[in-house]
Short mmCIF file of C-alpha atoms in Angstrom, two decimals:
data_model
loop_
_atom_site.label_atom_id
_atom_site.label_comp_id
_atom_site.label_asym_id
_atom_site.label_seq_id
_atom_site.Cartn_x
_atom_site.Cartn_y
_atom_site.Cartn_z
CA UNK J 1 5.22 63.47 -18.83
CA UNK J 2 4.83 66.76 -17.55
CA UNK J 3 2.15 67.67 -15.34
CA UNK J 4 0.40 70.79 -14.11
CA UNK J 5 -2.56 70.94 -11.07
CA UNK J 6 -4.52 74.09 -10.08
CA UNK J 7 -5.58 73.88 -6.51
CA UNK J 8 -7.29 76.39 -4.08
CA UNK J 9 -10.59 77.77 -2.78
CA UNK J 10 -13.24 77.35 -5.37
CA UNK J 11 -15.53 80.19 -3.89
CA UNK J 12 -14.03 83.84 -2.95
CA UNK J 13 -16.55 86.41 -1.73
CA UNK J 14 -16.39 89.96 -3.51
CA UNK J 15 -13.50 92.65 -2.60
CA UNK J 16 -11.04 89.84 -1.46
CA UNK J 17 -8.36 88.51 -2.84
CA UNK J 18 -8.11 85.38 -5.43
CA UNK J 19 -5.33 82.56 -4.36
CA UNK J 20 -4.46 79.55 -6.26
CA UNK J 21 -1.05 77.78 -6.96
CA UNK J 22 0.13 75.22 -9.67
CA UNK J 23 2.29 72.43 -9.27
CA UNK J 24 4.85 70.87 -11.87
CA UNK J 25 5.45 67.62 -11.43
CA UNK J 26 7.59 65.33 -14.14
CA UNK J 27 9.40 68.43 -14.94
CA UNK J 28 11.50 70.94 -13.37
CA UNK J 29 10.26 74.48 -12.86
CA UNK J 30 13.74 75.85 -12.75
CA UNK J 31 14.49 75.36 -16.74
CA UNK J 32 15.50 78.08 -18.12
CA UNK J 33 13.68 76.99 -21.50
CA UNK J 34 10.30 78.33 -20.37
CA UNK J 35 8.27 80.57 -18.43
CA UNK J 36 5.05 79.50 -16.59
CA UNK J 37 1.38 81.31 -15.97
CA UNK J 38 -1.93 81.67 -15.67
CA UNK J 39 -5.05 81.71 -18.42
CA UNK J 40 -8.54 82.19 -17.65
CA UNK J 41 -11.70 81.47 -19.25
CA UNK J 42 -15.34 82.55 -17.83
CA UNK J 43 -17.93 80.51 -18.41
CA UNK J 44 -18.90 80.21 -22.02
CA UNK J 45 -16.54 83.01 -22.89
CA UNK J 46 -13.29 82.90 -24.23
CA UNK J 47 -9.31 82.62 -23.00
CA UNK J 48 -7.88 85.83 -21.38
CA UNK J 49 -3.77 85.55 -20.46
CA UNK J 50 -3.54 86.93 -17.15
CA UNK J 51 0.39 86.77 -16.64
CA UNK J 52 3.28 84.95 -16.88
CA UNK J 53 6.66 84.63 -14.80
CA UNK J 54 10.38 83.14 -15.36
CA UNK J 55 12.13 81.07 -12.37
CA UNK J 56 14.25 83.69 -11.96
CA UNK J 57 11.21 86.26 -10.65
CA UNK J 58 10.56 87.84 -14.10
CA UNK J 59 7.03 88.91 -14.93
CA UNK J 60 4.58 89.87 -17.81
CA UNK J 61 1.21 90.68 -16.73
CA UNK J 62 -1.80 91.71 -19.25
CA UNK J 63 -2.15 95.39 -19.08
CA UNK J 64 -5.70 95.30 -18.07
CA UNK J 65 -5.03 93.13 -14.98
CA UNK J 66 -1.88 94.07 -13.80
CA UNK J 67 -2.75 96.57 -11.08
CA UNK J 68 -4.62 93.67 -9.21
CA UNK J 69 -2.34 90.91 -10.13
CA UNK J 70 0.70 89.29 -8.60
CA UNK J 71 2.27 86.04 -9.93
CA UNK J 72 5.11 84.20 -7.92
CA UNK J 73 7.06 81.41 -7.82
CA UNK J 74 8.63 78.71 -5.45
CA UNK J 75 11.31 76.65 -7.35
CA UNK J 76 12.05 74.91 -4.51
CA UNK J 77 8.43 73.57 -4.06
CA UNK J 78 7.70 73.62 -7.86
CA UNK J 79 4.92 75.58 -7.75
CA UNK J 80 4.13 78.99 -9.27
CA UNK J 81 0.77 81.02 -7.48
CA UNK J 82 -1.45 83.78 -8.87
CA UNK J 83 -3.43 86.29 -6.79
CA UNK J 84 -5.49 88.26 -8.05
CA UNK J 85 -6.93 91.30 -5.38
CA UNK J 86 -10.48 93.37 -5.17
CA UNK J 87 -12.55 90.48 -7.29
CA UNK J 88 -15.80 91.25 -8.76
CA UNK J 89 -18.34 88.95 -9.95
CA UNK J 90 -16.52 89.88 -13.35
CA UNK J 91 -13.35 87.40 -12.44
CA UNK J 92 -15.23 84.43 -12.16
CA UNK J 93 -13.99 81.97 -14.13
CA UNK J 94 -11.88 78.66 -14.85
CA UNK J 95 -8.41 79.26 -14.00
CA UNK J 96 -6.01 77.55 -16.14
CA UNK J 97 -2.01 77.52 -15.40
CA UNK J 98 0.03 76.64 -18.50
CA UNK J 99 3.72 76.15 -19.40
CA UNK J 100 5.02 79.14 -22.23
CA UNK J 101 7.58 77.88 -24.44
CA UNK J 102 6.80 80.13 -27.29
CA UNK J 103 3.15 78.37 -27.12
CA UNK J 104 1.35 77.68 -24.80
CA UNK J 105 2.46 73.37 -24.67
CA UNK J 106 1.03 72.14 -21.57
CA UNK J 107 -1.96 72.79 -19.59
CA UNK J 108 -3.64 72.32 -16.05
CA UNK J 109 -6.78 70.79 -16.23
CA UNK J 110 -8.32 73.99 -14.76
CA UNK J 111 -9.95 74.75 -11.31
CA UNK J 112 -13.38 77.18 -11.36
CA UNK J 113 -13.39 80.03 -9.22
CA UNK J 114 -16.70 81.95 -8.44
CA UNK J 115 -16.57 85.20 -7.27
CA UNK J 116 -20.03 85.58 -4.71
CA UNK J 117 -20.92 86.49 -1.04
CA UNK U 1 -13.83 92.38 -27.33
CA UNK U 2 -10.73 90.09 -28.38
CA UNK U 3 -7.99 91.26 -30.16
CA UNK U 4 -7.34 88.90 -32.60
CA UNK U 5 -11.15 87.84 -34.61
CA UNK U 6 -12.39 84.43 -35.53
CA UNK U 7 -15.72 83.82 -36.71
CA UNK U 8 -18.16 83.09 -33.98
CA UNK U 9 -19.13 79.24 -35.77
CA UNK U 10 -18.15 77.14 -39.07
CA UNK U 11 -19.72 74.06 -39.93
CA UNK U 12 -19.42 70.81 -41.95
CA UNK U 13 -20.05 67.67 -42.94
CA UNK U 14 -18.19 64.42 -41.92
CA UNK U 15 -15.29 64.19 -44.55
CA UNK U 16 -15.63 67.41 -45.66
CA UNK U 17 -12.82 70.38 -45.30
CA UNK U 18 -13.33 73.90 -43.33
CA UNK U 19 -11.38 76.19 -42.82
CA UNK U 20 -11.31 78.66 -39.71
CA UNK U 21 -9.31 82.15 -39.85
CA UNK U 22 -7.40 84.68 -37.73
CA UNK U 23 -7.09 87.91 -37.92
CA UNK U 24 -4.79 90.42 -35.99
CA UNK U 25 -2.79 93.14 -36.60
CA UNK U 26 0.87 93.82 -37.27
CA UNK U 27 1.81 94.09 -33.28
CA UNK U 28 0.72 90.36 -33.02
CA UNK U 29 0.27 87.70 -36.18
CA UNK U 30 1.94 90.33 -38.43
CA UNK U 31 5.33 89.95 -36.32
CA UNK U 32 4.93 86.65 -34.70
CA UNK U 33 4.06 83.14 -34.94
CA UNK U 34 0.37 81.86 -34.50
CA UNK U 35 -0.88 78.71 -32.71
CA UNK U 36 -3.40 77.37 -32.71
CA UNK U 37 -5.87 75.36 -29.30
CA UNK U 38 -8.61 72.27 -29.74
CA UNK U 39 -10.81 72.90 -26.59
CA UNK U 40 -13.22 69.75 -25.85
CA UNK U 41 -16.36 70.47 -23.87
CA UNK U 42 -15.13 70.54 -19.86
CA UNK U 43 -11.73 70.32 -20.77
CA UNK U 44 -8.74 72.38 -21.03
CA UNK U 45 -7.99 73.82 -25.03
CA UNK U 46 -4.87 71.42 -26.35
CA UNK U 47 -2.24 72.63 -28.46
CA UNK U 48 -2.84 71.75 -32.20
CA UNK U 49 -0.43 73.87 -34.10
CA UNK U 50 2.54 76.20 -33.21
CA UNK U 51 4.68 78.77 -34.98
CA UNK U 52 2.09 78.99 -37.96
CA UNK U 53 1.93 75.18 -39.30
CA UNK U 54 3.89 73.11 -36.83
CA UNK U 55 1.90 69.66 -35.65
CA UNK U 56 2.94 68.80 -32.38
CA UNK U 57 3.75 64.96 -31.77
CA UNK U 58 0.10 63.08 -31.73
CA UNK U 59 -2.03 65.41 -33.85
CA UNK U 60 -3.29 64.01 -36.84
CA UNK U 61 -2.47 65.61 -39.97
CA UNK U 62 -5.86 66.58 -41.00
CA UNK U 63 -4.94 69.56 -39.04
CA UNK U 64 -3.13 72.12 -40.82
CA UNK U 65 -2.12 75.88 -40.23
CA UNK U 66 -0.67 78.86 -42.57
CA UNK U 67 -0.43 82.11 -42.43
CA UNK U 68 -0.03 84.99 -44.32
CA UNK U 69 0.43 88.86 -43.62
CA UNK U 70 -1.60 89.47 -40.35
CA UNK U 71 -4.28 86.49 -40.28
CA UNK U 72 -4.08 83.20 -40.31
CA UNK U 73 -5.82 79.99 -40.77
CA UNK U 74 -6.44 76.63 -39.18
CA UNK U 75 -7.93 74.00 -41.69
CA UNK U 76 -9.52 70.50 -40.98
CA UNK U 77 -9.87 67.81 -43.92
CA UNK U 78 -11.73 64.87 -43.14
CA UNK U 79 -14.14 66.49 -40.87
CA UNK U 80 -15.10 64.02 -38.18
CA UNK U 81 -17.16 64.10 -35.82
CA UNK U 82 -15.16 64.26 -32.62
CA UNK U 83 -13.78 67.55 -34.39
CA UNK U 84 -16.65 69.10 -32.93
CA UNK U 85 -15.12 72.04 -30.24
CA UNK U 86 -14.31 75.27 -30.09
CA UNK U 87 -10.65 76.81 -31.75
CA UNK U 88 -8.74 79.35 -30.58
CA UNK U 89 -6.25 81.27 -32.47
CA UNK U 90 -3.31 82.84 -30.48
CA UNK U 91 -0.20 85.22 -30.54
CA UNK U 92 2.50 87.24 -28.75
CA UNK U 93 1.46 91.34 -28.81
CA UNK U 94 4.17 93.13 -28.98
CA UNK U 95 2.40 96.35 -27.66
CA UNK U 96 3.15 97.68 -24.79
CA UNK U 97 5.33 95.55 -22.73
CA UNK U 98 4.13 92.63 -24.44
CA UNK U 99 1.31 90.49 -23.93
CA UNK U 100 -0.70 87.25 -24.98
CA UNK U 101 -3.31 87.72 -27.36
CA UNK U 102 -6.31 85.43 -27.99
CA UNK U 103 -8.91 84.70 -30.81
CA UNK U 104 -12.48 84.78 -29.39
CA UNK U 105 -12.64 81.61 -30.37
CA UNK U 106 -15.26 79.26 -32.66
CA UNK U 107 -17.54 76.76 -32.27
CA UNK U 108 -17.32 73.66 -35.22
CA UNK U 109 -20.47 71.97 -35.41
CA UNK U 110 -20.36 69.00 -37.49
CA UNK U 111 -23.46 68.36 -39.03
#
């Protein structure tokens, strides 16, 4: 069954930059079936797709984000990382990384990240 | 301000049928395939239904999707009670370089 895990730093103080990275495990990250990325939900808002990225290096980012955000990804390692530069209060939010297979199939369980000095 | 619109809240009765639509534009449902995300409270949303009306394996078949022109539609017969969550509608944009779209999503209460 595959699985997906958010991890890192659950508080990031204004101006700096957002880092988290998402593991694959019972699955390989190097399938050329999907592409893998990042959602994000504030609290008691709705979903916003930040990016998403091939194994290859390939990227789609949304338009309003993408001068702040990078996405990247470490086949070897199975992991895939978002960061996401210059936060404001405005980016807090639940992080979610996803597999894209035309949908969106699987899911992290999500890691909250609040922006604040 | 999301680009594709759901109502903010639909409602029901245990065993009754609602139905909760999407609407987009021609960029996003009008040219591609809709799905459709369950989110729990404190969870992460769950797919329900892909490209338009697809179940994946494991969702009940209360559940039910269609579309037609530009919006969409995600119906529930035999409300019940662990129904209650919010629904998400969701599409590719093909505007710009292309992008993810969501619904702003909707709350089922079930009375």
């Amino acid at each position: 069954q595959l699985q997906l895990q958010e991890s890192g730093p659950g508080l990031v103080k204004p101006s700096e930059t957002l880092s988290l990275t998402c593991t694959v495990s019972g699955g390989s990250i190097s399938s050329s079936s999907y592409y893998w990325g990042w959602i994000r939900q504030p609290p008691g808002k709705g979903l916003e797709w930040i990016g998403s990225i091939y194994y290859s290096g390939s990227t789609y980012y949304n338009p309003s984000l993408k001068s702040r955000v990078t996405i990247s990804v470490d086949t070897s390692k199975n992991q895939f990382s978002l960061k996401l530069s210059s936060v404001t209060a405005a980016d807090t939010a639940v992080y979610y990384c996803a597999r894209f297979s035309g949908t969106l199939d699987y899911w992290g369980q999500g890691t909250l990240v609040t922006v604040s000095s | 301000q999301s680009v594709l619109t759901q109502p903010p809240s639909a409602s029901g009765t245990p065993g009754q049928r609602v139905t909760i639509s999407c609407s987009g534009s021609s960029s996003n449902i009008g040219s591609n395939t809709v799905n459709w995300y369950q989110q729990l409270p404190g969870t992460a949303p769950k797919l329900l239904i892909y490209s338009n009306n697809q179940r994946p394996s494991g969702v009940p078949d209360r559940f039910s999707g269609s579309k037609s022109g530009t919006s969409a539609s995600l119906a529930i017969s035999g409300l019940q009670s662990e129904d209650e969550a919010d629904y998400y509608c969701a599409a590719w944009d093909d505007s710009l370089n292309g992008s993810w779209v969501f619904g702003g999503g909707t709350k089922l209460t079930v009375l």
